PDB file of C-alpha atoms and ligand atoms in Angstrom:
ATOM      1  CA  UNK A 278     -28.723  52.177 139.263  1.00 97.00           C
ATOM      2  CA  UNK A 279     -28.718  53.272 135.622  1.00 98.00           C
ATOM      3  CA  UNK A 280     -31.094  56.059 134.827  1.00 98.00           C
ATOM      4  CA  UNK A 281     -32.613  55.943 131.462  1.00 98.00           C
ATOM      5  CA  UNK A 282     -35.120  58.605 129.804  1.00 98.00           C
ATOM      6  CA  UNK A 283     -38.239  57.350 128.164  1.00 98.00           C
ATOM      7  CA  UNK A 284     -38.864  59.829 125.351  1.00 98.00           C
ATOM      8  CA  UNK A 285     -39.058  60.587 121.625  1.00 98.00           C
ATOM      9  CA  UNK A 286     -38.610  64.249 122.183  1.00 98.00           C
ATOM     10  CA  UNK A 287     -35.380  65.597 121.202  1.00 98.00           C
ATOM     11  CA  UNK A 288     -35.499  68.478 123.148  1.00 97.00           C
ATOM     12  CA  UNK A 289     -36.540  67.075 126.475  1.00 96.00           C
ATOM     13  CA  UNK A 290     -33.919  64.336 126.741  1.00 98.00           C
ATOM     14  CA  UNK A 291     -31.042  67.225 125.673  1.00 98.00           C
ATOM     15  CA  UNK A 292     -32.625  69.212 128.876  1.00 98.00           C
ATOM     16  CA  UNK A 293     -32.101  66.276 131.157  1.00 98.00           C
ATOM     17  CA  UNK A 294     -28.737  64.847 129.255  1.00 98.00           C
ATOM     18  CA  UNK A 295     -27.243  68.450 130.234  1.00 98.00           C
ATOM     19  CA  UNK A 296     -27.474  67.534 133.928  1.00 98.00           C
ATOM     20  CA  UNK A 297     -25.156  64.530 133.251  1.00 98.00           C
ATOM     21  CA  UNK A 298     -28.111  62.352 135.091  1.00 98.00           C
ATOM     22  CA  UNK A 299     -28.892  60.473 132.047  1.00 98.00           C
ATOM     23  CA  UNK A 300     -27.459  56.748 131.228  1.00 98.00           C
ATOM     24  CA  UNK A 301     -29.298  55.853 128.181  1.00 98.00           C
ATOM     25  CA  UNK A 302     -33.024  56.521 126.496  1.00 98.00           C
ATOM     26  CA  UNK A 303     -35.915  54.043 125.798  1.00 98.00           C
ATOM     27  CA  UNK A 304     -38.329  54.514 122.927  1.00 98.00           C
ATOM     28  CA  UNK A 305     -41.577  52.794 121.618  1.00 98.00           C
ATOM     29  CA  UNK A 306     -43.577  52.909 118.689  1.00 98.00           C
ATOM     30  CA  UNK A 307     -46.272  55.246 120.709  1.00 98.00           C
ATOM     31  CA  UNK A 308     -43.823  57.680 122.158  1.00 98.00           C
ATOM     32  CA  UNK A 309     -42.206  57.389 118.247  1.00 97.00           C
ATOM     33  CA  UNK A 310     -45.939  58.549 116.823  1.00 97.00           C
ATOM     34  CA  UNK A 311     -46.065  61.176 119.223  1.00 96.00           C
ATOM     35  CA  UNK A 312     -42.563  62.668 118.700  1.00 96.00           C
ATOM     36  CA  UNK A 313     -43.254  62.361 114.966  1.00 95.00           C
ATOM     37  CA  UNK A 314     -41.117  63.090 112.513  1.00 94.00           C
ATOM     38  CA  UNK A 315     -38.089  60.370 110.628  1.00 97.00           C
ATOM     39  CA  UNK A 316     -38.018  57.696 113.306  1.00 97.00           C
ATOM     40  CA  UNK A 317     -34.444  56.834 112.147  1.00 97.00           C
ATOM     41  CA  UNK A 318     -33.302  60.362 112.516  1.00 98.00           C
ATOM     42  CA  UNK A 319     -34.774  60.967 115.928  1.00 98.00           C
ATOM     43  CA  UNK A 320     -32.699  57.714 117.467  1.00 98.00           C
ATOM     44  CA  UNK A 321     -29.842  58.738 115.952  1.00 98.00           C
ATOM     45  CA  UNK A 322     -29.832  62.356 117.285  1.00 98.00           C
ATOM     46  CA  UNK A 323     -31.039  60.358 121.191  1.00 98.00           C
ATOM     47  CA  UNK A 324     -27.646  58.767 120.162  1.00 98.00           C
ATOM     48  CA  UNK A 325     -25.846  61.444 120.080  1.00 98.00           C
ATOM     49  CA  UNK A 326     -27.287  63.072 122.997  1.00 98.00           C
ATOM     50  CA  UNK A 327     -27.209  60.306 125.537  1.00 98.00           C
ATOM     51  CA  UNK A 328     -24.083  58.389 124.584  1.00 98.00           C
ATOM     52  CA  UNK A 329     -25.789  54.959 126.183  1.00 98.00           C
ATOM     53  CA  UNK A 330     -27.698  52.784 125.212  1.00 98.00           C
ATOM     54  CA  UNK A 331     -31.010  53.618 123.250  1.00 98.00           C
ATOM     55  CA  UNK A 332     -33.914  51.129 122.836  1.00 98.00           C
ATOM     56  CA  UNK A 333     -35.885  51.504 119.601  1.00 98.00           C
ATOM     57  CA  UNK A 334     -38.947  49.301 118.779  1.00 98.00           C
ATOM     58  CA  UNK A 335     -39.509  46.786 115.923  1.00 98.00           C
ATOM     59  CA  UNK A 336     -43.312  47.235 114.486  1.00 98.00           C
ATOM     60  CA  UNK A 337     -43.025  43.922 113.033  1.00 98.00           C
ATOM     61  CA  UNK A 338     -44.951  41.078 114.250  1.00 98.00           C
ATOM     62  CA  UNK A 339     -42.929  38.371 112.401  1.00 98.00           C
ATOM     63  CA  UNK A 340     -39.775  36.651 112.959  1.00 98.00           C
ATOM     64  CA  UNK A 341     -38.492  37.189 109.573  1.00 98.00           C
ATOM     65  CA  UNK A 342     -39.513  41.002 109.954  1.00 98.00           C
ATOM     66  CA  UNK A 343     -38.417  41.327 113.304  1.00 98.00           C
ATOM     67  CA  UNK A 344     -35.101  39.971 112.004  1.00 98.00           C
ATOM     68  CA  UNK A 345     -35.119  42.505 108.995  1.00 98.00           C
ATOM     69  CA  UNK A 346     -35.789  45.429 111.260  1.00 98.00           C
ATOM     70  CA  UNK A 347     -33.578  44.481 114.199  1.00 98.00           C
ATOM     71  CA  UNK A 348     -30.803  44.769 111.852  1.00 98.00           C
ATOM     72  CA  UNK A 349     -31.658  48.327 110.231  1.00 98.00           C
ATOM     73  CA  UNK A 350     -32.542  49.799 114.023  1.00 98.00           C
ATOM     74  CA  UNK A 351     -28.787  48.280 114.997  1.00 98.00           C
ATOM     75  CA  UNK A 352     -26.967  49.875 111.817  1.00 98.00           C
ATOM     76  CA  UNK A 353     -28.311  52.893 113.266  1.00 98.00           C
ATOM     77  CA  UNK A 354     -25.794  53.903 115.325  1.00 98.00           C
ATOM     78  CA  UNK A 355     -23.347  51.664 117.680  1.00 98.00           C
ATOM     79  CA  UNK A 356     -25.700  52.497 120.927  1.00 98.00           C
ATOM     80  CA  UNK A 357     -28.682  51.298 119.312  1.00 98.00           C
ATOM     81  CA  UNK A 358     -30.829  48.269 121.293  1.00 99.00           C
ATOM     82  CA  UNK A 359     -33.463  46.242 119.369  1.00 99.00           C
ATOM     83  CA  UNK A 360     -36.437  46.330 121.440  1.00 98.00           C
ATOM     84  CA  UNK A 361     -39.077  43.120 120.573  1.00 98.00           C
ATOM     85  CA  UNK A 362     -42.662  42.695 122.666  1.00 98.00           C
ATOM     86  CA  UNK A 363     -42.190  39.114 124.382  1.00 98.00           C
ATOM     87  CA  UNK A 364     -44.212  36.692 122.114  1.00 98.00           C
ATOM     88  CA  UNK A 365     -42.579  33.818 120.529  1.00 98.00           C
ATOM     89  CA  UNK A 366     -41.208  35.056 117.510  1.00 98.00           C
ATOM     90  CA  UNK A 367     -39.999  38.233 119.572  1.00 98.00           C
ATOM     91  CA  UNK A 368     -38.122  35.382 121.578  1.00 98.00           C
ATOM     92  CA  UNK A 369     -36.901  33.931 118.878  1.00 98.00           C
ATOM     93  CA  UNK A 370     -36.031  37.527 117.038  1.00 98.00           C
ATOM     94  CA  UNK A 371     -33.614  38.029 120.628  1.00 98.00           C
ATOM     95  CA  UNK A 372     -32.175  34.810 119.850  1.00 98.00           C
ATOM     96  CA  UNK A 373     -30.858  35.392 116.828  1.00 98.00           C
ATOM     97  CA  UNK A 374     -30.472  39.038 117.346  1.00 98.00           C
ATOM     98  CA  UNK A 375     -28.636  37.996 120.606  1.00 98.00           C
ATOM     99  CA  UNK A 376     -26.292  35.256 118.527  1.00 98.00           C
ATOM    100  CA  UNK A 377     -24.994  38.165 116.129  1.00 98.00           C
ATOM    101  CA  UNK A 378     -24.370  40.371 118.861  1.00 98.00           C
ATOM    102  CA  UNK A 379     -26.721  42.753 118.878  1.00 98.00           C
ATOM    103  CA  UNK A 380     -27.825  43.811 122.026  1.00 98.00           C
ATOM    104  CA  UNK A 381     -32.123  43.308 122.217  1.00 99.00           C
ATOM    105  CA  UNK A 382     -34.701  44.459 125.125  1.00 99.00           C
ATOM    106  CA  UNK A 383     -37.165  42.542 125.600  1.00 99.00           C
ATOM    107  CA  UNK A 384     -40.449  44.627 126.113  1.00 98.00           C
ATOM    108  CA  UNK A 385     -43.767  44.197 127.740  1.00 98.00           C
ATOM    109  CA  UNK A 386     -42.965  42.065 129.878  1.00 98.00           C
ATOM    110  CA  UNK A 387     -45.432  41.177 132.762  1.00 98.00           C
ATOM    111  CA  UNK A 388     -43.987  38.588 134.758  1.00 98.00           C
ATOM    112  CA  UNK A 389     -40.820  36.409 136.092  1.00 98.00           C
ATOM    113  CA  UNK A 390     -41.224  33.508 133.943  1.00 98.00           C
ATOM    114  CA  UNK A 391     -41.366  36.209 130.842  1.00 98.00           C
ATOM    115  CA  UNK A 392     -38.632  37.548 131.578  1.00 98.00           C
ATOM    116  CA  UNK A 393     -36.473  33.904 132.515  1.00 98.00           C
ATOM    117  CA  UNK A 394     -37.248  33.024 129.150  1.00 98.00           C
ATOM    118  CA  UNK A 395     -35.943  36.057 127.814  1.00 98.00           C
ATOM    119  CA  UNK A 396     -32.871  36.058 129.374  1.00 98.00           C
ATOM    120  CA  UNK A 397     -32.195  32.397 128.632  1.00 98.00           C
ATOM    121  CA  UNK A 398     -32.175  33.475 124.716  1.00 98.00           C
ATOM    122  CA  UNK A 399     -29.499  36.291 125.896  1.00 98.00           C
ATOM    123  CA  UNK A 400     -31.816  39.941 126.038  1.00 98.00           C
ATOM    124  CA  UNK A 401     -29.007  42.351 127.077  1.00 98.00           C
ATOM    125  CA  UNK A 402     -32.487  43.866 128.778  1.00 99.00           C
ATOM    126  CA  UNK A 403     -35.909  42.599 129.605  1.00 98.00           C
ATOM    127  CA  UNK A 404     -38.629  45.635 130.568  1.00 98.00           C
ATOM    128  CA  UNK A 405     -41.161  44.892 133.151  1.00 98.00           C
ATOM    129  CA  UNK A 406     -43.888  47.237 132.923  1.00 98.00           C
ATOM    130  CA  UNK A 407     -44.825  48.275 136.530  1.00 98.00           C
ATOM    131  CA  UNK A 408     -46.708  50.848 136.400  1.00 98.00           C
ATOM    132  CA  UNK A 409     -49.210  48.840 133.449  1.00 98.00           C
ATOM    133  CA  UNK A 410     -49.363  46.028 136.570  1.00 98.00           C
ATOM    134  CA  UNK A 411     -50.359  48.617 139.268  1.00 97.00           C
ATOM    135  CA  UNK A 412     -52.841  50.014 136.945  1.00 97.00           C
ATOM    136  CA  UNK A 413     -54.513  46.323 136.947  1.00 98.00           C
ATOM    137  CA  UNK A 414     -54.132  45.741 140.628  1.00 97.00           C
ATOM    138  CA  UNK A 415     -51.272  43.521 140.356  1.00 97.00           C
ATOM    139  CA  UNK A 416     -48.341  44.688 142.652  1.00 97.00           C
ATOM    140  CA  UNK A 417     -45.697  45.351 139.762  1.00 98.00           C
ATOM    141  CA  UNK A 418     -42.501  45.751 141.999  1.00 98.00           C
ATOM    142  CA  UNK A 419     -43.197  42.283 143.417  1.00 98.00           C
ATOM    143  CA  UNK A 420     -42.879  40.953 140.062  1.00 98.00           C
ATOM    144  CA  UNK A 421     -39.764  42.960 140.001  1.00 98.00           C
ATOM    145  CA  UNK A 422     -38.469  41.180 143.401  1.00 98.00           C
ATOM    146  CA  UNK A 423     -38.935  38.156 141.900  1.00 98.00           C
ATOM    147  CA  UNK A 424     -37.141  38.950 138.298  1.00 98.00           C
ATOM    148  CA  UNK A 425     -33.971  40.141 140.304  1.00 97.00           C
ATOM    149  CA  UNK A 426     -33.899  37.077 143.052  1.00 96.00           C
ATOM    150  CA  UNK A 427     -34.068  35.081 139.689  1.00 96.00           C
ATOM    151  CA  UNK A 428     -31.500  37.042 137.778  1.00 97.00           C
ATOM    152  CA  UNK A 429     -28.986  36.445 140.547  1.00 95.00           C
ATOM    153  CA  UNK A 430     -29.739  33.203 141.489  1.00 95.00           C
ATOM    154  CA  UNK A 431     -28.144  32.015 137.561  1.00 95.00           C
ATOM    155  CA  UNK A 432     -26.076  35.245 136.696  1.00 82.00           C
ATOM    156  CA  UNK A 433     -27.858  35.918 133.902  1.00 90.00           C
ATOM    157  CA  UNK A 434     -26.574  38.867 132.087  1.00 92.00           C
ATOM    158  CA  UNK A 435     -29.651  40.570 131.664  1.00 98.00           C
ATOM    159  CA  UNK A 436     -30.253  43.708 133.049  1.00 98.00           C
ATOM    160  CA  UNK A 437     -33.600  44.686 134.571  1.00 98.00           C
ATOM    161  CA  UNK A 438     -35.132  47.997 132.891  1.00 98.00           C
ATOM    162  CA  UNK A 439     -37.712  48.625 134.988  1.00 98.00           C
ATOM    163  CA  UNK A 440     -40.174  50.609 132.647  1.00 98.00           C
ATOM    164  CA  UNK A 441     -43.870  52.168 133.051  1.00 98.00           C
ATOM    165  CA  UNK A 442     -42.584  54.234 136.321  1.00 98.00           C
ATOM    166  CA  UNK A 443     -45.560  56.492 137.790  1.00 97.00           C
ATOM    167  CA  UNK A 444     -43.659  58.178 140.179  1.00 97.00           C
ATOM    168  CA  UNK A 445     -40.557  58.851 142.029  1.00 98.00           C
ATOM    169  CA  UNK A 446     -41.553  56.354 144.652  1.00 98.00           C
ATOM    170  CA  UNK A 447     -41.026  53.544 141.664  1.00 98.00           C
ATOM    171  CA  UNK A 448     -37.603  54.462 141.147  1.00 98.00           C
ATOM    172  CA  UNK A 449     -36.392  54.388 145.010  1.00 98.00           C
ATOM    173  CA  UNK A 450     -38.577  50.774 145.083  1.00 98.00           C
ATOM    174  CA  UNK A 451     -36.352  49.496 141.598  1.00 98.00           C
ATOM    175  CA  UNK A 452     -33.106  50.768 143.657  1.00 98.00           C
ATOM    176  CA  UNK A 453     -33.576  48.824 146.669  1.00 98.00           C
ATOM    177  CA  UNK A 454     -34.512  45.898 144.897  1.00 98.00           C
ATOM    178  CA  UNK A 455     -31.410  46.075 143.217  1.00 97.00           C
ATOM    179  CA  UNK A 456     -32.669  46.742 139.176  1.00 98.00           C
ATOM    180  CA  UNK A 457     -30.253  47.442 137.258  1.00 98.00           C
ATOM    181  CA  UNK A 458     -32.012  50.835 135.475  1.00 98.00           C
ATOM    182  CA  UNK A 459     -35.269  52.838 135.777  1.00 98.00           C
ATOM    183  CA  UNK A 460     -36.838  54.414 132.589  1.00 98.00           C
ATOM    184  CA  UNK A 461     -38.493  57.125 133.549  1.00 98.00           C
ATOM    185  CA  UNK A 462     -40.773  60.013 131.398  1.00 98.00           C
ATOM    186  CA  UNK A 463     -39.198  63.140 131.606  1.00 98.00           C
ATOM    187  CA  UNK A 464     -42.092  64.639 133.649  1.00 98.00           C
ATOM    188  CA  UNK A 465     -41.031  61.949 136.495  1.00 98.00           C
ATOM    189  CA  UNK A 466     -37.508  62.839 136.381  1.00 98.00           C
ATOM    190  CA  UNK A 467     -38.442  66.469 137.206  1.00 97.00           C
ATOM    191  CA  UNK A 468     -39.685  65.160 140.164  1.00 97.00           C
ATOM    192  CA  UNK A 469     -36.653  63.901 141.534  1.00 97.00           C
ATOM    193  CA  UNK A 470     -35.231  67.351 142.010  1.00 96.00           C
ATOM    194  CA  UNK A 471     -38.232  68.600 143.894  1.00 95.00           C
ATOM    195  CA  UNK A 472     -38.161  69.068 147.798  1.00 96.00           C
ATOM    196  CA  UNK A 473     -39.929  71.695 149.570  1.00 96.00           C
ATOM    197  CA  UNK A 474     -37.338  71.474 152.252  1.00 97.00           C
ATOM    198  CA  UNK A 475     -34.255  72.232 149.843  1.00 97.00           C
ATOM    199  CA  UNK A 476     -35.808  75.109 148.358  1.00 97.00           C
ATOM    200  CA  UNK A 477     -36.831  76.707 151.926  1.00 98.00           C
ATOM    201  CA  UNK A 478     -33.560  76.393 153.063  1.00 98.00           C
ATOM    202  CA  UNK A 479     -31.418  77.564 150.421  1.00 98.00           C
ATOM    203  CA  UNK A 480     -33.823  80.722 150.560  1.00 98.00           C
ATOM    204  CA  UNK A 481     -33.061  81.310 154.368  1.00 98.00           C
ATOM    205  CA  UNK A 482     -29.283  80.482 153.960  1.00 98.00           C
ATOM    206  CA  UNK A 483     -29.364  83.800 151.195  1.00 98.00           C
ATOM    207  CA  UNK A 484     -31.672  85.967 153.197  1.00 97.00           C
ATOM    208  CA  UNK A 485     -29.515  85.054 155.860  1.00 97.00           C
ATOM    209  CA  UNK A 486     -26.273  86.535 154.269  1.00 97.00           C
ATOM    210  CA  UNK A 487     -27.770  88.969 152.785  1.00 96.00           C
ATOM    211  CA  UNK A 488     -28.549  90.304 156.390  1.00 95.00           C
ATOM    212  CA  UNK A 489     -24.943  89.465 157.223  1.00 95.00           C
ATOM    213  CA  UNK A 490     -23.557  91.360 154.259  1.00 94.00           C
ATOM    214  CA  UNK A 491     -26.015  94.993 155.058  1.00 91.00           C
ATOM    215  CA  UNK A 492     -24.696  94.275 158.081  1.00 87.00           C
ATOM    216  CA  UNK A 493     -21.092  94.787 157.282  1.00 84.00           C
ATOM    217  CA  UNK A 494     -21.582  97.613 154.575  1.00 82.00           C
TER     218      UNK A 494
HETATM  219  O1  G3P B 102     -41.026  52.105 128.035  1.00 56.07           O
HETATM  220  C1  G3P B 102     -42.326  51.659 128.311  1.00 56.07           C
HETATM  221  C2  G3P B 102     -43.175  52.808 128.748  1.00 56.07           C
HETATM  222  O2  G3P B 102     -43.120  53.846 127.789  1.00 56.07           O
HETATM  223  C3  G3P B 102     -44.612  52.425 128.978  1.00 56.07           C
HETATM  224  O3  G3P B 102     -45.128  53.354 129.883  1.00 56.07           O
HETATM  225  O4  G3P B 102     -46.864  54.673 131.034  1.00 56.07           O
HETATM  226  O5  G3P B 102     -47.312  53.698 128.734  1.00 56.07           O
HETATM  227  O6  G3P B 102     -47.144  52.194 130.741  1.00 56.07           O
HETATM  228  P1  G3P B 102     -46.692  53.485 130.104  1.00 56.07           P
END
């Protein structure tokens, strides 16, 4: 599974790139306002950084814009990925988008039939937002079950980006199922290197030879 970081912070995506964990980045127009700064600037540097592919977010509404933005977030840089919400012109954006070869994610995207639709007008990705279903009760990786059982029952191309992850236990769910990447804050990521069990046993393997080693002097 494909590991992507979901941030518009420079600095924290270099921190996790340097571990060689990182497959690719995913932005939005609120983790854009937070990061602030030159939008088109920031995705390029992610570029640079991740090597993969990097979702960045059209704030238009309209075909016709989405279409006009699609193409300036694409001349970006060569790993850039036109993110569009799932409404009908954003459908209609990937399908054009899609015909010219430039690879869209379709985002906020709540359910099976969402994402069928957007994989029948070609989204190289469609993002389910789990964690947003959870929040409401809804059992998101269920919906994710079904998007995958879909996916391969037509070899769609599509990936599933499984986005909005809470917690480590999200990412280990979106593996067994068989998505094809996680997005994941940074803060989340930092969780998958904690274990109280690693970190009390690499102490007692040191204290261990350290005894050996006054032992021998
Ligand atoms: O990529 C989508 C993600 O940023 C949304 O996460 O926590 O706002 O639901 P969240």
């Amino acid at each position: 599974m494909k590991l992507f970081v979901d941030s518009g912070i420079v600095k924290e995506i270099e921190a996790l790139a340097s571990l060689g964990i990182i497959d690719g980045a995913t932005t939005n127009p609120s983790l854009m306002a937070k990061a602030g700064g030159d939008p088109r600037q920031i995705l390029k540097e992610i570029c640079r950084i991740v090597q993969g592919p990097v979702s960045g977010e059209v704030v238009a509404t309209d075909y016709e814009g989405m279409i006009r933005e699609g193409h300036d977030i694409a001349a970006i840089d060569e790993h850039m990925v036109v993110k569009v919400p799932f409404t009908r012109d954003g459908v209609k954006a990937c399908k054009t988008l899609s015909g010219e070869g430039i690879p869209v994610n379709v985002t906020l995207i709540f359910s099976a039939t969402q994402a069928l639709l957007a994989a029948k007008v070609g989204a190289a990705f469609v993002s389910p937002f789990i964690g947003r279903l959870d929040d409401i009760a809804t059992d998101g990786m269920h919906v994710i079950e079904e998007i995958v059982e879909i996916f391969d029952n037509y070899e769609f191309g599509t990936e599933v980006l499984v986005a909005s992850v809470r917690h480590p236990i999200h990412i280990v769910q979106a593996a067994r199922l068989g998505a094809d990447v996680c997005t994941c804050p940074p803060a989340v990521i930092d969780q998958l290197f904690k274990h109280p069990l690693t970190d009390i046993g690499l102490e007692k393997f040191l204290k261990d030879w350290e005894k050996s080693q006054a032992v021998a002097r």
